[in-house]
mmCIF file of C-alpha atoms and ligand atoms in Angstrom:
data_model
loop_
_atom_site.group_PDB
_atom_site.id
_atom_site.type_symbol
_atom_site.label_atom_id
_atom_site.label_comp_id
_atom_site.label_asym_id
_atom_site.label_seq_id
_atom_site.Cartn_x
_atom_site.Cartn_y
_atom_site.Cartn_z
ATOM 1 C CA MET A 28 46.521 183.586 15.797
ATOM 2 C CA LEU A 29 45.547 183.646 12.138
ATOM 3 C CA ILE A 30 46.284 180.115 11.134
ATOM 4 C CA ARG A 31 43.674 177.524 11.686
ATOM 5 C CA ILE A 32 43.101 173.986 10.553
ATOM 6 C CA ARG A 33 39.793 173.708 8.781
ATOM 7 C CA ASP A 34 37.455 170.943 9.850
ATOM 8 C CA GLU A 35 34.981 169.014 7.722
ATOM 9 C CA SER A 36 32.132 171.289 8.769
ATOM 10 C CA ALA A 37 33.828 174.368 7.305
ATOM 11 C CA PRO A 38 31.878 175.978 4.457
ATOM 12 C CA ALA A 39 32.551 174.840 0.902
ATOM 13 C CA PRO A 40 34.606 177.259 -1.242
ATOM 14 C CA SER A 41 31.575 178.229 -3.317
ATOM 15 C CA GLU A 42 29.764 179.225 -0.113
ATOM 16 C CA ILE A 43 32.448 181.588 1.100
ATOM 17 C CA THR A 44 33.212 183.305 -2.198
ATOM 18 C CA PRO A 45 31.161 186.501 -2.593
ATOM 19 C CA GLU A 46 28.686 186.314 -5.437
ATOM 20 C CA SER A 47 29.993 189.554 -6.936
ATOM 21 C CA VAL A 48 33.358 187.897 -7.317
ATOM 22 C CA TYR A 49 31.875 184.990 -9.212
ATOM 23 C CA ARG A 50 30.100 187.420 -11.492
ATOM 24 C CA ASP A 51 33.289 189.400 -12.142
ATOM 25 C CA ARG A 52 35.064 186.200 -12.907
ATOM 26 C CA ARG A 53 33.022 185.711 -16.070
ATOM 27 C CA ARG A 54 34.983 188.570 -17.629
ATOM 28 C CA PHE A 55 38.167 186.589 -17.266
ATOM 29 C CA MET A 56 37.044 183.311 -18.663
ATOM 30 C CA GLY A 57 38.416 184.072 -22.104
ATOM 31 C CA GLN A 58 41.858 184.562 -20.590
ATOM 32 C CA ALA A 59 41.858 181.439 -18.544
ATOM 33 C CA ALA A 60 43.209 178.050 -19.441
ATOM 34 C CA GLY A 61 41.208 175.529 -21.450
ATOM 35 C CA LEU A 62 41.796 172.933 -18.777
ATOM 36 C CA LEU A 63 38.620 171.022 -19.298
ATOM 37 C CA THR A 64 39.508 170.190 -22.870
ATOM 38 C CA MET A 65 42.830 168.780 -21.770
ATOM 39 C CA GLY A 66 41.435 166.704 -19.009
ATOM 40 C CA LEU A 67 41.404 168.634 -15.760
ATOM 41 C CA GLY A 68 37.759 167.653 -15.684
ATOM 42 C CA ALA A 69 38.842 164.057 -15.264
ATOM 43 C CA ALA A 70 40.442 164.941 -11.942
ATOM 44 C CA LEU A 71 37.367 166.745 -10.763
ATOM 45 C CA PRO A 72 34.515 164.382 -10.089
ATOM 46 C CA GLY A 73 31.278 166.104 -10.879
ATOM 47 C CA CYS A 74 32.513 168.767 -13.270
ATOM 48 C CA GLY A 75 33.775 166.801 -16.256
ATOM 49 C CA GLN A 76 30.462 166.573 -18.067
ATOM 50 C CA ALA A 77 29.432 170.145 -17.523
ATOM 51 C CA GLY A 78 32.875 171.202 -18.671
ATOM 52 C CA GLU A 79 32.674 169.259 -21.901
ATOM 53 C CA GLN A 80 29.334 170.844 -22.748
ATOM 54 C CA THR A 81 30.588 174.325 -22.032
ATOM 55 C CA ALA A 82 33.814 173.681 -23.868
ATOM 56 C CA GLY A 83 31.871 172.621 -26.925
ATOM 57 C CA LYS A 84 29.801 175.786 -26.925
ATOM 58 C CA ALA A 85 32.212 178.419 -25.752
ATOM 59 C CA GLY A 86 35.442 177.023 -27.154
ATOM 60 C CA HIS A 87 37.653 178.072 -24.282
ATOM 61 C CA GLY A 88 36.290 175.352 -22.031
ATOM 62 C CA LEU A 89 36.175 177.162 -18.749
ATOM 63 C CA GLY A 90 32.479 177.286 -18.123
ATOM 64 C CA ALA A 91 32.409 174.729 -15.351
ATOM 65 C CA LYS A 92 33.302 175.445 -11.770
ATOM 66 C CA LEU A 93 35.580 173.001 -10.057
ATOM 67 C CA LYS A 94 32.709 171.492 -8.149
ATOM 68 C CA SER A 95 34.241 168.807 -5.982
ATOM 69 C CA VAL A 96 36.936 170.882 -4.371
ATOM 70 C CA LYS A 97 37.100 170.303 -0.616
ATOM 71 C CA PRO A 98 38.246 172.954 1.853
ATOM 72 C CA GLY A 99 41.830 172.142 2.809
ATOM 73 C CA PRO A 100 43.893 172.846 5.927
ATOM 74 C CA TYR A 101 46.016 175.878 6.890
ATOM 75 C CA GLY A 102 43.477 178.427 5.629
ATOM 76 C CA THR A 103 43.564 181.979 6.907
ATOM 77 C CA GLU A 104 40.474 183.889 8.003
ATOM 78 C CA GLU A 105 41.859 187.175 6.648
ATOM 79 C CA PRO A 106 39.704 188.722 3.913
ATOM 80 C CA LYS A 107 40.470 187.327 0.488
ATOM 81 C CA THR A 108 41.933 189.681 -2.112
ATOM 82 C CA PRO A 109 39.231 190.301 -4.741
ATOM 83 C CA PHE A 110 39.402 188.153 -7.870
ATOM 84 C CA ASP A 111 40.000 191.239 -10.041
ATOM 85 C CA ASP A 112 43.195 192.119 -8.170
ATOM 86 C CA VAL A 113 44.449 188.537 -8.077
ATOM 87 C CA THR A 114 44.062 188.233 -11.851
ATOM 88 C CA SER A 115 45.067 191.702 -13.046
ATOM 89 C CA TYR A 116 48.097 192.553 -10.875
ATOM 90 C CA ASN A 117 50.592 189.858 -11.795
ATOM 91 C CA ASN A 118 54.242 189.034 -12.139
ATOM 92 C CA PHE A 119 54.777 186.740 -15.119
ATOM 93 C CA TYR A 120 57.784 188.149 -16.950
ATOM 94 C CA GLU A 121 57.316 185.798 -19.894
ATOM 95 C CA LEU A 122 54.182 187.849 -20.618
ATOM 96 C CA GLY A 123 55.647 191.302 -19.954
ATOM 97 C CA LEU A 124 57.107 193.411 -17.183
ATOM 98 C CA ASP A 125 54.144 195.604 -16.314
ATOM 99 C CA LYS A 126 51.732 194.225 -13.722
ATOM 100 C CA ALA A 127 48.883 194.510 -16.262
ATOM 101 C CA ASP A 128 50.757 192.750 -19.109
ATOM 102 C CA PRO A 129 50.139 189.126 -18.069
ATOM 103 C CA ALA A 130 46.336 189.516 -18.137
ATOM 104 C CA ARG A 131 46.497 191.436 -21.419
ATOM 105 C CA LEU A 132 48.742 188.858 -23.112
ATOM 106 C CA ALA A 133 47.474 185.750 -21.325
ATOM 107 C CA HIS A 134 45.876 184.391 -24.494
ATOM 108 C CA ARG A 135 49.403 183.891 -25.891
ATOM 109 C CA LEU A 136 50.235 181.135 -23.392
ATOM 110 C CA PRO A 137 49.518 177.770 -25.067
ATOM 111 C CA THR A 138 48.167 175.351 -22.455
ATOM 112 C CA ASP A 139 46.473 172.620 -24.467
ATOM 113 C CA PRO A 140 47.874 169.999 -24.692
ATOM 114 C CA TRP A 141 50.146 170.158 -21.644
ATOM 115 C CA SER A 142 52.526 167.609 -20.229
ATOM 116 C CA VAL A 143 54.959 167.532 -17.336
ATOM 117 C CA GLU A 144 58.273 165.680 -17.423
ATOM 118 C CA ILE A 145 59.266 164.001 -14.158
ATOM 119 C CA SER A 146 62.969 163.215 -14.286
ATOM 120 C CA GLY A 147 66.155 162.523 -12.361
ATOM 121 C CA ALA A 148 66.272 160.700 -9.039
ATOM 122 C CA VAL A 149 62.936 158.877 -9.283
ATOM 123 C CA GLU A 150 62.107 155.248 -10.033
ATOM 124 C CA LYS A 151 59.365 156.166 -12.487
ATOM 125 C CA PRO A 152 60.613 158.963 -14.737
ATOM 126 C CA GLY A 153 58.616 159.970 -17.783
ATOM 127 C CA THR A 154 56.655 162.645 -19.565
ATOM 128 C CA TYR A 155 53.076 162.572 -18.382
ATOM 129 C CA ALA A 156 49.991 164.237 -19.865
ATOM 130 C CA LEU A 157 48.507 166.742 -17.439
ATOM 131 C CA GLU A 158 45.389 164.623 -17.004
ATOM 132 C CA ASP A 159 47.544 161.688 -15.832
ATOM 133 C CA ILE A 160 49.439 163.956 -13.467
ATOM 134 C CA LEU A 161 46.167 165.127 -11.933
ATOM 135 C CA LYS A 162 44.046 161.956 -12.010
ATOM 136 C CA PRO A 163 44.723 160.467 -8.563
ATOM 137 C CA HIS A 164 44.705 163.747 -6.650
ATOM 138 C CA ALA A 165 41.673 165.109 -4.835
ATOM 139 C CA LEU A 166 41.637 168.870 -5.134
ATOM 140 C CA GLU A 167 41.520 171.128 -2.076
ATOM 141 C CA GLU A 168 41.053 174.825 -1.595
ATOM 142 C CA ARG A 169 43.936 176.443 0.289
ATOM 143 C CA VAL A 170 43.381 180.078 1.283
ATOM 144 C CA TYR A 171 46.969 181.285 1.572
ATOM 145 C CA ARG A 172 48.776 184.568 1.941
ATOM 146 C CA LEU A 173 51.077 185.344 -1.018
ATOM 147 C CA ARG A 174 53.912 187.760 -0.141
ATOM 148 C CA CYS A 175 55.950 189.200 -3.006
ATOM 149 C CA VAL A 176 59.524 190.372 -2.390
ATOM 150 C CA GLU A 177 58.340 193.710 -3.832
ATOM 151 C CA ALA A 178 56.514 194.157 -0.487
ATOM 152 C CA TRP A 179 52.922 193.654 -1.595
ATOM 153 C CA SER A 180 50.730 190.757 -0.599
ATOM 154 C CA MET A 181 47.422 189.077 -1.312
ATOM 155 C CA VAL A 182 45.206 186.380 0.167
ATOM 156 C CA VAL A 183 44.281 183.875 -2.530
ATOM 157 C CA PRO A 184 41.938 180.866 -2.463
ATOM 158 C CA TRP A 185 44.095 178.490 -4.515
ATOM 159 C CA ILE A 186 42.896 175.082 -5.669
ATOM 160 C CA GLY A 187 45.442 172.311 -5.755
ATOM 161 C CA PHE A 188 46.970 169.318 -4.029
ATOM 162 C CA PRO A 189 50.108 168.647 -1.975
ATOM 163 C CA LEU A 190 53.317 168.604 -4.003
ATOM 164 C CA GLY A 191 54.646 165.843 -1.731
ATOM 165 C CA ASP A 192 51.782 163.545 -2.761
ATOM 166 C CA LEU A 193 52.793 163.930 -6.393
ATOM 167 C CA LEU A 194 56.503 163.363 -5.747
ATOM 168 C CA ARG A 195 55.851 160.204 -3.723
ATOM 169 C CA ARG A 196 53.974 158.658 -6.682
ATOM 170 C CA PHE A 197 57.198 158.585 -8.696
ATOM 171 C CA ASN A 198 59.270 156.962 -5.916
ATOM 172 C CA PRO A 199 62.132 159.403 -5.292
ATOM 173 C CA THR A 200 65.447 157.639 -4.672
ATOM 174 C CA SER A 201 67.905 158.448 -1.862
ATOM 175 C CA ALA A 202 69.705 160.793 -4.283
ATOM 176 C CA ALA A 203 66.671 163.114 -4.380
ATOM 177 C CA LYS A 204 67.904 165.975 -2.203
ATOM 178 C CA TYR A 205 66.436 168.861 -4.226
ATOM 179 C CA VAL A 206 63.527 169.450 -6.583
ATOM 180 C CA HIS A 207 64.100 171.573 -9.688
ATOM 181 C CA PHE A 208 61.150 173.157 -11.522
ATOM 182 C CA THR A 209 61.057 174.615 -15.039
ATOM 183 C CA THR A 210 58.483 176.860 -16.773
ATOM 184 C CA LEU A 211 57.466 176.445 -20.410
ATOM 185 C CA TYR A 212 60.006 177.861 -22.871
ATOM 186 C CA ASP A 213 58.194 179.089 -25.994
ATOM 187 C CA PRO A 214 59.598 182.414 -27.238
ATOM 188 C CA ASP A 215 57.329 182.410 -30.303
ATOM 189 C CA ASN A 216 54.318 182.751 -28.025
ATOM 190 C CA LEU A 217 55.765 184.297 -24.880
ATOM 191 C CA PRO A 218 57.033 187.750 -25.849
ATOM 192 C CA GLY A 219 59.068 188.261 -22.669
ATOM 193 C CA GLN A 220 61.308 185.323 -23.606
ATOM 194 C CA LYS A 221 62.250 187.029 -26.881
ATOM 195 C CA ARG A 222 63.564 190.223 -25.359
ATOM 196 C CA SER A 223 67.340 190.240 -25.780
ATOM 197 C CA LEU A 224 67.773 192.732 -22.924
ATOM 198 C CA SER A 225 65.712 190.758 -20.443
ATOM 199 C CA SER A 226 66.896 191.015 -16.848
ATOM 200 C CA ILE A 227 66.415 187.296 -16.337
ATOM 201 C CA GLU A 228 67.329 184.128 -18.232
ATOM 202 C CA TYR A 229 64.673 181.812 -19.614
ATOM 203 C CA PRO A 230 63.259 179.322 -19.076
ATOM 204 C CA TYR A 231 62.307 180.448 -15.558
ATOM 205 C CA VAL A 232 63.617 177.886 -13.090
ATOM 206 C CA GLU A 233 63.090 177.411 -9.371
ATOM 207 C CA GLY A 234 63.859 174.860 -6.707
ATOM 208 C CA LEU A 235 63.213 173.532 -3.241
ATOM 209 C CA ARG A 236 65.041 171.281 -0.832
ATOM 210 C CA ILE A 237 63.278 167.901 -0.761
ATOM 211 C CA ASP A 238 62.038 168.377 2.822
ATOM 212 C CA GLU A 239 60.575 171.762 1.861
ATOM 213 C CA ALA A 240 58.868 170.144 -1.125
ATOM 214 C CA MET A 241 57.417 167.424 1.102
ATOM 215 C CA ASN A 242 56.055 169.929 3.632
ATOM 216 C CA PRO A 243 52.255 169.719 3.510
ATOM 217 C CA LEU A 244 51.962 173.489 2.951
ATOM 218 C CA ALA A 245 53.607 173.225 -0.487
ATOM 219 C CA ILE A 246 51.036 172.644 -3.207
ATOM 220 C CA LEU A 247 50.732 172.396 -6.946
ATOM 221 C CA ALA A 248 47.840 174.690 -7.832
ATOM 222 C CA VAL A 249 45.538 174.270 -10.836
ATOM 223 C CA GLY A 250 42.938 176.896 -10.020
ATOM 224 C CA LEU A 251 41.804 179.784 -7.870
ATOM 225 C CA TYR A 252 38.522 181.240 -6.707
ATOM 226 C CA GLY A 253 36.661 178.084 -7.681
ATOM 227 C CA ASP A 254 37.810 177.935 -11.323
ATOM 228 C CA ALA A 255 40.715 176.577 -13.344
ATOM 229 C CA MET A 256 43.877 178.643 -13.155
ATOM 230 C CA PRO A 257 43.790 181.841 -15.214
ATOM 231 C CA LYS A 258 46.707 181.891 -17.613
ATOM 232 C CA GLN A 259 48.172 185.061 -16.107
ATOM 233 C CA ASN A 260 48.384 183.249 -12.752
ATOM 234 C CA GLY A 261 50.365 180.333 -14.186
ATOM 235 C CA ALA A 262 48.017 177.935 -15.942
ATOM 236 C CA PRO A 263 47.707 175.088 -16.097
ATOM 237 C CA ILE A 264 49.799 174.072 -13.082
ATOM 238 C CA ARG A 265 52.069 176.063 -10.780
ATOM 239 C CA LEU A 266 53.830 175.812 -7.462
ATOM 240 C CA ILE A 267 52.609 177.605 -4.325
ATOM 241 C CA VAL A 268 54.996 177.815 -1.346
ATOM 242 C CA PRO A 269 53.315 180.406 0.882
ATOM 243 C CA TRP A 270 56.105 180.847 3.448
ATOM 244 C CA LYS A 271 58.520 182.020 0.745
ATOM 245 C CA TYR A 272 58.585 185.162 -1.402
ATOM 246 C CA GLY A 273 56.317 184.872 -4.423
ATOM 247 C CA PHE A 274 59.133 184.397 -6.932
ATOM 248 C CA LYS A 275 59.645 180.849 -5.617
ATOM 249 C CA SER A 276 56.076 179.971 -6.699
ATOM 250 C CA ILE A 277 56.970 179.169 -10.301
ATOM 251 C CA LYS A 278 54.213 179.238 -12.917
ATOM 252 C CA SER A 279 53.244 177.033 -15.887
ATOM 253 C CA ILE A 280 55.497 174.095 -14.946
ATOM 254 C CA VAL A 281 56.684 171.662 -17.657
ATOM 255 C CA ARG A 282 59.441 169.831 -15.787
ATOM 256 C CA ILE A 283 59.999 168.566 -12.255
ATOM 257 C CA HIS A 284 63.496 167.148 -11.804
ATOM 258 C CA LEU A 285 64.822 165.520 -8.643
ATOM 259 C CA ALA A 286 68.551 165.692 -8.038
ATOM 260 C CA GLU A 287 71.357 165.515 -5.524
ATOM 261 C CA THR A 288 72.456 169.095 -6.268
ATOM 262 C CA MET A 289 70.918 172.434 -5.348
ATOM 263 C CA PRO A 290 69.588 174.125 -8.500
ATOM 264 C CA ARG A 291 70.527 177.607 -9.639
ATOM 265 C CA THR A 292 67.297 179.572 -9.648
ATOM 266 C CA THR A 293 66.203 182.378 -11.971
ATOM 267 C CA TRP A 294 66.367 185.394 -9.674
ATOM 268 C CA ASN A 295 69.364 184.066 -7.789
ATOM 269 C CA LYS A 296 71.251 183.761 -11.095
ATOM 270 C CA SER A 297 70.302 187.313 -12.039
ATOM 271 C CA ALA A 298 71.266 188.972 -8.704
ATOM 272 C CA PRO A 299 72.634 186.498 -6.136
ATOM 273 C CA HIS A 300 73.188 189.144 -3.443
ATOM 274 C CA GLU A 301 69.520 190.198 -3.704
ATOM 275 C CA TYR A 302 67.672 186.904 -4.090
ATOM 276 C CA GLY A 303 68.713 183.839 -2.133
ATOM 277 C CA PHE A 304 67.835 180.218 -2.812
ATOM 278 C CA TYR A 305 65.710 179.934 0.321
ATOM 279 C CA ALA A 306 63.788 183.221 -0.005
ATOM 280 C CA ASN A 307 61.835 182.602 3.187
ATOM 281 C CA VAL A 308 59.712 185.629 4.078
ATOM 282 C CA ASN A 309 61.699 187.407 6.771
ATOM 283 C CA PRO A 310 60.922 190.925 8.060
ATOM 284 C CA GLU A 311 64.372 191.052 9.694
ATOM 285 C CA VAL A 312 66.339 190.725 6.440
ATOM 286 C CA SER A 313 65.729 193.563 3.993
ATOM 287 C CA HIS A 314 66.146 193.421 0.240
ATOM 288 C CA PRO A 315 68.425 196.242 -1.060
ATOM 289 C CA ARG A 316 65.400 197.991 -2.619
ATOM 290 C CA TRP A 317 62.541 196.949 -0.364
ATOM 291 C CA SER A 318 62.352 196.860 3.408
ATOM 292 C CA GLN A 319 60.687 193.590 4.264
ATOM 293 C CA ALA A 320 59.333 194.832 7.608
ATOM 294 C CA ARG A 321 55.895 195.604 6.221
ATOM 295 C CA GLU A 322 53.788 194.931 3.160
ATOM 296 C CA ARG A 323 50.955 196.506 1.168
ATOM 297 C CA ARG A 324 48.001 194.148 1.338
ATOM 298 C CA LEU A 325 46.046 194.402 -1.918
ATOM 299 C CA PRO A 326 43.745 196.049 -2.753
ATOM 300 C CA SER A 327 45.852 199.084 -1.964
ATOM 301 C CA THR A 328 45.922 202.641 -3.345
ATOM 302 C CA LEU A 329 48.236 205.618 -3.002
ATOM 303 C CA TRP A 330 45.810 207.171 -0.512
ATOM 304 C CA SER A 331 45.027 203.992 1.286
ATOM 305 C CA PRO A 332 48.100 201.767 0.958
ATOM 306 C CA ASN A 333 46.859 199.254 3.526
ATOM 307 C CA TYR A 334 50.211 198.538 5.157
ATOM 308 C CA ILE A 335 50.463 195.606 7.548
ATOM 309 C CA PRO A 336 53.504 194.217 9.375
ATOM 310 C CA THR A 337 55.207 191.286 7.667
ATOM 311 C CA ARG A 338 55.498 188.090 9.663
ATOM 312 C CA LYS A 339 58.405 185.670 9.626
ATOM 313 C CA PHE A 340 57.746 182.773 7.246
ATOM 314 C CA ASN A 341 54.722 184.831 6.154
ATOM 315 C CA GLY A 342 52.947 183.676 9.316
ATOM 316 C CA TYR A 343 53.496 179.957 8.645
ATOM 317 C CA GLY A 344 56.287 179.435 11.191
ATOM 318 C CA GLU A 345 54.331 176.811 13.081
ATOM 319 C CA GLN A 346 54.357 174.609 9.978
ATOM 320 C CA VAL A 347 57.842 175.321 8.584
ATOM 321 C CA ALA A 348 60.249 176.897 11.107
ATOM 322 C CA SER A 349 61.606 173.457 12.079
ATOM 323 C CA LEU A 350 62.876 172.966 8.503
ATOM 324 C CA TYR A 351 65.478 175.646 9.212
ATOM 325 C CA SER A 352 66.444 174.973 12.814
ATOM 326 C CA GLY A 353 70.112 175.728 13.391
ATOM 327 C CA MET A 354 70.430 177.665 10.121
ATOM 328 C CA ASN A 355 71.549 181.292 10.018
ATOM 329 C CA LEU A 356 68.667 182.819 8.092
ATOM 330 C CA ARG A 357 70.604 186.019 7.396
ATOM 331 C CA LYS A 358 73.256 184.021 5.581
ATOM 332 C CA PHE A 359 70.807 181.595 3.971
ATOM 333 C CA PHE A 360 68.289 184.243 2.897
HETATM 334 N N1 MTE B 407 56.852 182.194 -12.625
HETATM 335 C C1 MTE B 407 57.292 182.461 -13.874
HETATM 336 N N2 MTE B 407 57.436 181.445 -14.726
HETATM 337 N N3 MTE B 407 57.590 183.717 -14.295
HETATM 338 C C2 MTE B 407 57.503 184.790 -13.453
HETATM 339 O O1 MTE B 407 57.797 185.931 -13.864
HETATM 340 N N4 MTE B 407 56.965 185.568 -11.190
HETATM 341 C C3 MTE B 407 57.012 185.176 -9.787
HETATM 342 C C4 MTE B 407 56.081 183.993 -9.488
HETATM 343 N N5 MTE B 407 56.219 182.967 -10.498
HETATM 344 C C5 MTE B 407 57.056 184.550 -12.115
HETATM 345 C C6 MTE B 407 56.701 183.230 -11.752
HETATM 346 C C7 MTE B 407 56.705 186.281 -8.872
HETATM 347 S S1 MTE B 407 57.915 187.462 -8.731
HETATM 348 C C8 MTE B 407 55.568 186.336 -8.144
HETATM 349 S S2 MTE B 407 55.338 187.526 -6.946
HETATM 350 C C9 MTE B 407 54.462 185.380 -8.366
HETATM 351 O O2 MTE B 407 54.728 184.465 -9.436
HETATM 352 C C10 MTE B 407 53.205 186.146 -8.700
HETATM 353 O O3 MTE B 407 52.116 185.268 -8.835
HETATM 354 P P1 MTE B 407 50.705 185.877 -9.251
HETATM 355 O O4 MTE B 407 50.897 186.680 -10.506
HETATM 356 O O5 MTE B 407 49.773 184.707 -9.418
HETATM 357 O O6 MTE B 407 50.274 186.777 -8.090
#
């Protein structure tokens, strides 16, 4: 079995990341978010000072590693996808349709300052600066599989904290049955949002049932591979729900809204027969264009595609299958 709960004696993230990867990462610093200048450092005991110094010198503010990140639970022992692949093969339609576009245009995403509106069925609604959103949360590394509906997958060492912990802080009321998420809408800076013939509507929106959102596997991620989140991966804060197809893991979140009603979601609006609300990874239910029985684990080439069988709930059934007991997962795909 590939899932294991990490114990306290497990190595720290910096110890298990190959040195070559850290070196490669330097190339990407210019594309990554200036989180330290907007206060991520405040949530990261031990890295704030170093970050301020680096920010002052380098301008982009991403010199410091996220030093106090603890290994979190549910990590996989499968080899991690190299940093280069994780940060150069992306889906972020606001920054272009080609897999290489998000890294190339990442500098266009404005992330400083950043705030997140918490609204709807909560006792403490408001618009909160990112640093206030992050302040009380200890950051963990979660090494998760990410399975795209396009039938490729990666293993990514995300850094974040449980979404449920954030939601509980704002005291959801009994009307909070669903959580709606919204990405930044800024067509002047995000060229994909300007395209009149775009296949999807903007802003990008996603949603979860409240019990899915409260599942401990669901996290809000603010970094990967030991550093703040690169912009192409959804800086400064994004959702990660590893048992669902990647399109549920919405990037660059500006609004979290709790409501009684199920939200319409971006890909479901664009092609409801192809993309369901639940979008749980399921090798038994194929997408019209992609069999979901297997996946290409990156890095993968034409000659060495690296196919592996896809697992139900992306291998996280032990943690999440009970959320769907009694449901017909062919109907609720
Ligand atoms: N979020 C926004 N706002 N816009 C997008 O285009 N693409 C989704 C998801 N989140 C997307 C998004 C899809 S289809 C996938 S597979 C993952 O992000 C990819 O995440 P990654 O680029 O970090 O691998």
